[in-house]
CSV table of C-alpha atoms in Angstrom, one decimal:
chain,number,residue,atom,x,y,z
A,1,MET,CA,-12.6,19.6,0.9
A,2,ASN,CA,-15.1,21.9,-0.8
A,3,LEU,CA,-18.9,21.8,-0.3
A,4,ASN,CA,-19.5,19.8,-3.5
A,5,ALA,CA,-17.1,17.0,-2.3
A,6,ILE,CA,-18.7,17.0,1.1
A,7,GLU,CA,-22.1,16.7,-0.5
A,8,CYS,CA,-20.9,13.7,-2.5
A,9,LEU,CA,-19.5,12.1,0.6
A,10,ALA,CA,-22.7,12.7,2.4
A,11,VAL,CA,-24.8,11.1,-0.4
A,12,PHE,CA,-22.4,8.1,-0.3
A,13,LEU,CA,-22.8,7.6,3.4
A,14,VAL,CA,-26.5,8.0,3.4
A,15,SER,CA,-26.9,5.5,0.6
A,16,LEU,CA,-24.5,3.1,2.4
A,17,LEU,CA,-26.6,3.4,5.6
A,18,LEU,CA,-29.9,3.1,3.9
A,19,ALA,CA,-28.8,0.0,1.9
A,20,GLY,CA,-27.6,-1.5,5.2
A,21,ILE,CA,-31.1,-1.1,6.6
A,22,ILE,CA,-33.0,-2.3,3.5
A,23,ILE,CA,-30.9,-5.4,2.6
A,24,PRO,CA,-31.5,-7.2,5.9
A,25,GLN,CA,-35.2,-6.6,5.5
A,26,ILE,CA,-35.1,-8.1,2.0
A,27,LEU,CA,-33.3,-11.2,3.5
A,28,LEU,CA,-36.0,-11.5,6.1
A,29,ILE,CA,-38.9,-11.3,3.6
A,30,SER,CA,-37.1,-13.7,1.2
A,31,PHE,CA,-36.8,-16.4,3.9
A,32,ARG,CA,-40.4,-15.9,5.1
A,33,LYS,CA,-41.8,-16.0,1.5
A,34,ASN,CA,-39.3,-18.7,0.3
A,35,LEU,CA,-37.9,-16.5,-2.5
A,36,PHE,CA,-34.5,-18.0,-3.5
A,37,ASP,CA,-32.3,-18.3,-6.5
A,38,GLU,CA,-32.8,-21.9,-7.8
A,39,VAL,CA,-29.6,-24.0,-8.0
A,40,ASP,CA,-29.0,-25.6,-11.4
A,41,GLU,CA,-26.1,-27.1,-13.4
A,42,ARG,CA,-25.0,-23.6,-14.6
A,43,LYS,CA,-25.0,-22.0,-11.1
A,44,ILE,CA,-21.9,-22.0,-8.9
A,45,HIS,CA,-23.5,-21.3,-5.5
A,46,LYS,CA,-24.8,-23.8,-3.0
A,47,GLY,CA,-27.7,-23.5,-0.5
A,48,ARG,CA,-30.6,-21.2,-0.4
A,49,VAL,CA,-29.6,-17.6,-1.4
A,50,PRO,CA,-32.2,-14.8,-2.1
A,51,ARG,CA,-31.6,-12.9,-5.4
A,52,LEU,CA,-33.5,-9.7,-4.5
A,53,GLY,CA,-30.6,-7.6,-3.3
A,54,GLY,CA,-31.0,-5.2,-6.3
A,55,ILE,CA,-34.3,-4.0,-4.9
A,56,ALA,CA,-32.2,-1.9,-2.4
A,57,PHE,CA,-30.3,-0.1,-5.2
A,58,MET,CA,-32.8,2.4,-6.5
A,59,PRO,CA,-34.4,3.6,-3.2
A,60,SER,CA,-30.9,4.0,-1.6
A,61,MET,CA,-29.6,6.0,-4.5
A,62,VAL,CA,-32.7,8.2,-5.1
A,63,PHE,CA,-33.4,8.9,-1.4
A,64,SER,CA,-29.7,9.8,-0.6
A,65,VAL,CA,-29.4,12.2,-3.6
A,66,ALA,CA,-32.8,13.8,-2.9
A,67,CYS,CA,-32.3,14.0,0.8
A,68,VAL,CA,-28.8,15.5,0.8
A,69,SER,CA,-29.6,17.9,-2.1
A,70,GLY,CA,-32.7,19.0,-0.3
A,71,ILE,CA,-30.8,19.7,2.9
A,72,TYR,CA,-28.1,21.7,1.0
A,73,CYS,CA,-30.8,23.8,-0.6
A,74,PHE,CA,-32.8,24.2,2.7
A,75,ILE,CA,-29.8,25.5,4.7
A,76,GLY,CA,-28.7,27.7,1.8
A,77,TRP,CA,-25.5,26.0,0.9
A,78,ARG,CA,-26.7,25.7,-2.7
A,79,GLY,CA,-28.6,28.6,-4.3
A,80,GLU,CA,-30.6,26.3,-6.6
A,81,PRO,CA,-31.0,22.5,-7.0
A,82,ALA,CA,-27.9,20.9,-8.6
A,83,LEU,CA,-30.0,19.4,-11.4
A,84,SER,CA,-32.0,22.6,-12.3
A,85,SER,CA,-30.4,22.9,-15.7
A,86,ASP,CA,-30.8,19.2,-16.5
A,87,VAL,CA,-34.5,18.7,-15.6
A,88,VAL,CA,-35.4,16.9,-18.8
A,89,THR,CA,-32.3,14.7,-18.7
A,90,PHE,CA,-33.0,13.7,-15.1
A,91,SER,CA,-36.7,13.3,-15.6
A,92,PHE,CA,-36.3,10.9,-18.5
A,93,GLY,CA,-33.4,9.3,-16.8
A,94,VAL,CA,-35.7,8.4,-13.8
A,95,CYS,CA,-38.2,7.0,-16.3
A,96,ALA,CA,-35.6,4.7,-17.8
A,97,LEU,CA,-34.4,3.7,-14.3
A,98,MET,CA,-37.9,2.9,-13.2
A,99,ILE,CA,-38.5,0.7,-16.3
A,100,MET,CA,-35.4,-1.3,-15.7
A,101,TYR,CA,-36.1,-1.5,-12.0
A,102,LEU,CA,-39.6,-2.9,-12.4
A,103,VAL,CA,-38.7,-5.3,-15.2
A,104,GLY,CA,-35.8,-6.6,-13.2
A,105,MET,CA,-38.0,-7.1,-10.1
A,106,ALA,CA,-40.6,-8.9,-12.2
A,107,ASP,CA,-38.0,-11.2,-13.6
A,108,ASP,CA,-36.6,-12.0,-10.2
A,109,LEU,CA,-40.0,-12.7,-8.8
A,110,ILE,CA,-41.9,-14.5,-11.5
A,111,GLY,CA,-39.6,-14.6,-14.6
A,112,VAL,CA,-39.8,-12.5,-17.7
A,113,ARG,CA,-39.1,-13.7,-21.3
A,114,TYR,CA,-35.9,-12.4,-22.8
A,115,SER,CA,-37.8,-10.8,-25.7
A,116,ALA,CA,-39.9,-8.7,-23.2
A,117,LYS,CA,-36.7,-7.6,-21.3
A,118,PHE,CA,-35.1,-6.6,-24.7
A,119,VAL,CA,-38.2,-4.5,-25.5
A,120,ALA,CA,-38.0,-2.8,-22.1
A,121,GLN,CA,-34.3,-2.1,-22.6
A,122,ILE,CA,-35.0,-0.5,-26.0
A,123,LEU,CA,-37.7,1.6,-24.4
A,124,ALA,CA,-35.4,2.7,-21.5
A,125,ALA,CA,-32.7,3.5,-24.1
A,126,GLY,CA,-35.2,5.6,-26.0
A,127,PHE,CA,-35.9,7.7,-22.9
A,128,LEU,CA,-32.1,8.4,-22.4
A,129,ALA,CA,-31.5,9.2,-26.0
A,130,THR,CA,-34.6,11.5,-26.1
A,131,SER,CA,-33.3,13.3,-23.1
A,132,GLY,CA,-30.2,14.4,-25.0
A,133,LEU,CA,-27.9,11.7,-23.8
A,134,THR,CA,-26.5,10.7,-27.2
A,135,ILE,CA,-23.0,10.2,-28.7
A,136,SER,CA,-22.9,13.1,-31.1
A,137,ASN,CA,-19.2,13.4,-31.3
A,138,PHE,CA,-16.6,10.6,-31.7
A,139,HIS,CA,-13.8,13.0,-30.8
A,140,GLY,CA,-11.5,11.8,-33.7
A,141,PHE,CA,-12.1,8.1,-33.3
A,142,CYS,CA,-11.3,6.6,-36.7
A,143,GLY,CA,-11.2,10.2,-38.0
A,144,ILE,CA,-14.8,10.9,-37.1
A,145,TYR,CA,-15.9,13.9,-35.1
A,146,GLU,CA,-19.5,15.3,-35.3
A,147,ILE,CA,-22.2,12.9,-36.4
A,148,PRO,CA,-25.8,13.7,-37.4
A,149,ILE,CA,-28.6,13.4,-34.9
A,150,TRP,CA,-30.3,10.6,-36.9
A,151,VAL,CA,-27.2,8.5,-36.4
A,152,ALA,CA,-26.4,9.7,-32.8
A,153,VAL,CA,-29.8,8.7,-31.4
A,154,PRO,CA,-30.0,5.0,-32.6
A,155,PHE,CA,-26.3,4.5,-31.9
A,156,ALA,CA,-26.7,5.7,-28.3
A,157,MET,CA,-29.7,3.4,-27.9
A,158,LEU,CA,-27.6,0.5,-29.2
A,159,VAL,CA,-24.9,1.4,-26.7
A,160,VAL,CA,-27.4,1.5,-23.8
A,161,VAL,CA,-28.9,-1.9,-24.6
A,162,PHE,CA,-25.4,-3.4,-25.1
A,163,VAL,CA,-23.9,-2.1,-21.9
A,164,THR,CA,-27.0,-3.0,-19.8
A,165,ASN,CA,-26.8,-6.5,-21.1
A,166,ALA,CA,-23.0,-6.7,-20.5
A,167,ILE,CA,-23.5,-5.8,-16.8
A,168,ASN,CA,-26.3,-8.3,-16.5
A,169,LEU,CA,-24.4,-11.1,-18.1
A,170,ILE,CA,-21.2,-10.6,-16.1
A,171,ASP,CA,-23.1,-11.2,-12.9
A,172,GLY,CA,-21.9,-14.8,-12.6
A,173,ILE,CA,-19.8,-15.0,-9.4
A,174,ASP,CA,-20.0,-13.3,-6.0
A,175,GLY,CA,-18.9,-9.7,-6.1
A,176,LEU,CA,-18.1,-9.5,-9.8
A,177,ALA,CA,-20.9,-7.3,-11.2
A,178,SER,CA,-21.1,-5.1,-8.1
A,179,GLY,CA,-17.3,-4.8,-8.0
A,180,LEU,CA,-17.0,-3.8,-11.6
A,181,SER,CA,-19.9,-1.4,-11.2
A,182,SER,CA,-18.3,0.1,-8.1
A,183,ILE,CA,-15.1,0.8,-10.0
A,184,SER,CA,-17.1,2.5,-12.7
A,185,MET,CA,-19.1,4.6,-10.2
A,186,LEU,CA,-16.0,5.7,-8.3
A,187,PHE,CA,-14.2,6.7,-11.6
A,188,TYR,CA,-17.3,8.5,-12.9
A,189,GLY,CA,-17.9,10.2,-9.6
A,190,TRP,CA,-14.4,11.6,-9.6
A,191,VAL,CA,-14.5,12.7,-13.2
A,192,LEU,CA,-17.9,14.4,-12.8
A,193,LEU,CA,-17.0,16.1,-9.6
A,194,CYS,CA,-13.8,17.5,-11.2
A,195,CYS,CA,-15.9,18.7,-14.1
A,196,GLY,CA,-18.3,20.5,-11.8
A,197,GLU,CA,-21.2,18.2,-12.8
A,198,VAL,CA,-22.3,17.9,-9.1
A,199,ALA,CA,-25.8,16.4,-9.8
A,200,TYR,CA,-24.4,13.5,-11.9
A,201,ALA,CA,-21.6,13.0,-9.4
A,202,LEU,CA,-24.2,12.6,-6.6
A,203,VAL,CA,-25.9,9.9,-8.7
A,204,ALA,CA,-22.5,8.1,-9.0
A,205,PHE,CA,-21.7,8.3,-5.3
A,206,GLY,CA,-25.2,7.4,-4.3
A,207,THR,CA,-25.1,4.3,-6.4
A,208,LEU,CA,-21.6,3.5,-5.1
A,209,GLY,CA,-22.9,3.5,-1.5
A,210,ALA,CA,-25.6,1.0,-2.3
A,211,LEU,CA,-23.2,-1.2,-4.3
A,212,ILE,CA,-20.6,-1.4,-1.5
A,213,GLN,CA,-23.2,-2.3,1.1
A,214,PHE,CA,-24.5,-5.0,-1.3
A,215,TYR,CA,-21.0,-6.2,-2.0
A,216,TYR,CA,-20.4,-6.9,1.7
A,217,TYR,CA,-23.5,-9.1,1.9
A,218,ASN,CA,-22.9,-10.8,-1.4
A,219,VAL,CA,-19.2,-11.6,-0.9
A,220,PHE,CA,-18.8,-12.0,2.9
A,221,GLY,CA,-22.4,-13.0,3.8
A,222,ASN,CA,-22.9,-16.6,5.0
A,223,ALA,CA,-25.7,-18.5,3.3
A,224,LYS,CA,-25.9,-20.9,6.3
A,225,VAL,CA,-27.1,-18.1,8.6
A,226,GLY,CA,-29.2,-16.3,6.0
A,227,LYS,CA,-26.9,-13.3,5.5
A,228,LYS,CA,-26.0,-13.9,1.8
A,229,ILE,CA,-27.8,-12.3,-1.1
A,230,PHE,CA,-27.6,-11.9,-4.9
A,231,MET,CA,-28.5,-8.7,-6.8
A,232,GLY,CA,-30.6,-10.5,-9.4
A,233,ASP,CA,-31.8,-8.8,-12.6
A,234,THR,CA,-33.2,-6.0,-10.5
A,235,GLY,CA,-29.8,-4.9,-9.4
A,236,ALA,CA,-28.0,-5.7,-12.7
A,237,LEU,CA,-30.5,-3.9,-14.9
A,238,THR,CA,-30.8,-0.9,-12.5
A,239,THR,CA,-27.0,-0.6,-12.2
A,240,GLY,CA,-26.6,-1.0,-16.0
A,241,ILE,CA,-28.9,1.8,-16.8
A,242,ILE,CA,-27.3,4.2,-14.3
A,243,ILE,CA,-23.9,3.4,-15.8
A,244,CYS,CA,-25.3,4.3,-19.2
A,245,PHE,CA,-26.8,7.5,-17.9
A,246,LEU,CA,-23.5,8.7,-16.5
A,247,SER,CA,-21.2,7.4,-19.3
A,248,LEU,CA,-23.3,9.0,-22.0
A,249,HIS,CA,-23.2,12.3,-20.1
A,250,ILE,CA,-19.4,12.1,-19.9
A,251,CYS,CA,-19.3,11.6,-23.6
A,252,ASN,CA,-20.8,15.0,-24.1
A,253,LEU,CA,-18.7,16.9,-21.6
A,254,ASP,CA,-16.0,19.4,-22.4
A,255,VAL,CA,-13.5,17.6,-20.2
A,256,ALA,CA,-10.6,19.7,-21.5
A,257,ALA,CA,-12.1,22.8,-19.8
A,258,SER,CA,-11.7,21.0,-16.5
A,259,GLY,CA,-8.0,20.2,-17.1
A,260,PHE,CA,-8.4,16.7,-18.5
A,261,SER,CA,-6.4,15.8,-21.5
A,262,CYS,CA,-8.0,12.4,-21.9
A,263,ASP,CA,-10.5,11.6,-24.7
A,264,PRO,CA,-14.1,11.8,-23.3
A,265,LEU,CA,-15.0,8.5,-25.0
A,266,VAL,CA,-12.2,6.8,-23.2
A,267,MET,CA,-13.2,8.3,-19.9
A,268,ALA,CA,-16.8,7.1,-20.5
A,269,PHE,CA,-16.1,3.5,-21.5
A,270,ALA,CA,-12.7,2.5,-20.1
A,271,PRO,CA,-14.2,1.1,-16.9
A,272,LEU,CA,-16.6,-1.0,-19.0
A,273,LEU,CA,-14.1,-2.7,-21.2
A,274,VAL,CA,-14.0,-6.0,-19.3
A,275,PRO,CA,-17.7,-6.7,-19.3
A,276,CYS,CA,-18.2,-5.3,-22.8
A,277,PHE,CA,-15.3,-7.3,-24.4
A,278,ASP,CA,-16.4,-10.4,-22.6
A,279,VAL,CA,-20.0,-10.3,-23.8
A,280,VAL,CA,-18.9,-9.7,-27.4
A,281,ARG,CA,-16.5,-12.7,-27.1
A,282,VAL,CA,-19.3,-14.9,-25.6
A,283,TYR,CA,-21.8,-13.9,-28.3
A,284,LEU,CA,-19.4,-14.6,-31.1
A,285,ARG,CA,-18.5,-18.0,-29.6
A,286,ARG,CA,-22.1,-19.0,-29.3
A,287,ILE,CA,-22.8,-18.0,-32.9
A,288,ARG,CA,-19.7,-19.9,-34.1
A,289,HIS,CA,-21.0,-23.0,-32.3
A,290,HIS,CA,-24.4,-22.5,-33.8
A,291,ALA,CA,-26.0,-21.8,-30.4
A,292,ASN,CA,-28.5,-19.2,-29.4
A,293,PRO,CA,-26.4,-16.1,-28.5
A,294,PHE,CA,-29.0,-15.2,-25.9
A,295,MET,CA,-29.0,-18.5,-24.0
A,296,PRO,CA,-26.8,-18.6,-20.9
A,297,ASP,CA,-23.8,-20.9,-20.7
A,298,LYS,CA,-20.6,-21.2,-18.8
A,299,SER,CA,-18.2,-19.5,-21.3
A,300,HIS,CA,-17.7,-16.1,-19.6
A,301,ILE,CA,-14.3,-14.9,-18.4
A,302,HIS,CA,-15.1,-15.8,-14.8
A,303,HIS,CA,-16.0,-19.4,-15.9
A,304,LYS,CA,-12.7,-19.7,-17.7
A,305,LEU,CA,-10.8,-18.6,-14.6
A,306,LEU,CA,-12.7,-21.1,-12.5
A,307,ALA,CA,-11.9,-23.8,-15.1
A,308,VAL,CA,-8.2,-23.0,-14.7
A,309,GLY,CA,-8.6,-23.9,-11.1
A,310,LEU,CA,-8.8,-20.6,-9.4
A,311,HIS,CA,-11.1,-20.1,-6.4
A,312,GLN,CA,-14.2,-18.1,-7.0
A,313,ARG,CA,-13.1,-15.1,-4.8
A,314,VAL,CA,-9.6,-15.1,-6.4
A,315,ALA,CA,-11.1,-15.0,-9.8
A,316,MET,CA,-13.3,-12.1,-8.8
A,317,VAL,CA,-10.5,-10.1,-7.4
A,318,LEU,CA,-8.3,-10.8,-10.4
A,319,ILE,CA,-11.0,-9.6,-12.8
A,320,LEU,CA,-11.5,-6.4,-10.7
A,321,LEU,CA,-7.8,-5.7,-10.8
A,322,VAL,CA,-7.7,-6.2,-14.5
A,323,SER,CA,-10.6,-3.7,-14.8
A,324,VAL,CA,-8.7,-1.2,-12.7
A,325,ALA,CA,-5.6,-1.7,-14.8
A,326,PHE,CA,-7.6,-1.3,-18.1
A,327,THR,CA,-9.2,1.9,-16.8
A,328,ALA,CA,-5.9,3.4,-15.6
A,329,ALA,CA,-3.9,2.4,-18.7
A,330,ASN,CA,-6.5,3.7,-21.1
A,331,TYR,CA,-6.8,7.0,-19.2
A,332,TRP,CA,-3.1,7.5,-19.3
A,333,LEU,CA,-2.4,6.2,-22.9
A,334,SER,CA,-5.3,8.2,-24.4
A,335,THR,CA,-3.3,11.3,-23.8
A,336,MET,CA,-0.5,10.0,-26.1
A,337,MET,CA,-2.3,8.0,-28.9
A,338,ASN,CA,-5.4,8.0,-31.0
A,339,SER,CA,-8.4,6.3,-29.3
A,340,ALA,CA,-8.9,3.9,-32.3
A,341,VAL,CA,-5.3,2.6,-31.9
A,342,LEU,CA,-5.9,2.4,-28.2
A,343,LEU,CA,-9.0,0.3,-28.7
A,344,ALA,CA,-7.2,-2.0,-31.1
A,345,LEU,CA,-4.5,-2.5,-28.4
A,346,ASP,CA,-7.1,-3.3,-25.8
A,347,VAL,CA,-8.7,-5.9,-28.1
A,348,VAL,CA,-5.3,-7.5,-28.8
A,349,VAL,CA,-4.5,-7.7,-25.1
A,350,PHE,CA,-7.9,-9.2,-24.3
A,351,ILE,CA,-7.6,-11.8,-27.1
A,352,VAL,CA,-4.1,-12.8,-26.0
A,353,VAL,CA,-5.3,-13.3,-22.4
A,354,ASN,CA,-8.3,-15.4,-23.6
A,355,ILE,CA,-6.1,-17.6,-25.8
A,356,TRP,CA,-3.7,-18.2,-22.9
A,357,LEU,CA,-6.7,-19.1,-20.6
A,358,SER,CA,-8.1,-21.5,-23.2
A,359,ALA,CA,-4.7,-23.2,-23.5
A,360,ALA,CA,-4.3,-23.4,-19.8
A,361,ILE,CA,-7.8,-25.0,-19.5
A,362,ASN,CA,-7.0,-27.6,-22.2
A,363,LYS,CA,-3.7,-28.4,-20.5
A,364,ARG,CA,-5.5,-28.9,-17.2
A,365,GLU,CA,-8.2,-31.1,-18.7
A,366,LYS,CA,-5.6,-33.3,-20.4
A,367,ARG,CA,-3.7,-33.7,-17.1
A,368,ASN,CA,-6.9,-34.6,-15.3
A,369,ASN,CA,-7.8,-37.2,-17.9
A,370,ILE,CA,-4.4,-38.8,-17.6
A,371,GLU,CA,-4.7,-38.9,-13.9
A,372,LYS,CA,-8.1,-40.6,-14.1
A,373,GLN,CA,-6.7,-43.2,-16.5
């Protein structure tokens, strides 16, 4: 194991430890100040559960990356800071992260109108695009390669807003958003480390440490003894903007120089296919039924799995396995086929699965109606 890999491991462990210290304190404050996620007809959980777990994400990631990088420089294992050549990108990235963190915290504490959150997301996306994190090359997708900057910047902003919302909206059952985000962080961390992008790999593994610690409290915590917590909008928006930061950077890497034969766009977005496909399907469904596409309902993929009769944890694990399968299959198949064809294949698979789920739900409802009669 080389020094860069050891540094990533150290960042992961420090973030894991720090999140393990912060989350119990958040639980304590939440119970003392009576800060809980209100139960309504759309919510699945029961009992009093705080929704401020995401507050631990940014401090854990930022502290672990800064601390371990500082130690490496102090003892002379690194001649210069890992992000010295990306000062503008990281500076504007922190600005975008801070915007999402503060807006998410405000929403969890007092509530923020969706229009205000949307404006904040556009502002954060603008910071990332201005820092140089754009999609300026489609790498042959639909025959498109280099695209002009006046197209690349707004397109990147659209992607940031879309992905951030996808992560936020998929957060419907225990462990789902944090599990999907952990898969993304692990994959991104591996890719970035192999490409020699140590600073970005540190961000991925630092975030992964906080996510895994949160996942433990979210999935295995007991609400009856005050040990369960939700990430809330603070965690979802913070995680979403970090995912965008890393995925856009991967889009601009020369991955072939590091021995990868996979399309950079596929490497950047393969771990995000499940939440992104799901949010598109949900939006289209709401529009088709003349409903507000931004109003929450119970039509997401995890709701459909619950409607089939699966237990919440089984549904979560199944979706995570599907995400891993999508990521691995796209990574492998992109070396043999055009990315546009691959995306079309992904869409077909996702549509077929959803049609099958809808049929299974209808069959189950008919059987239940017959039994009631």
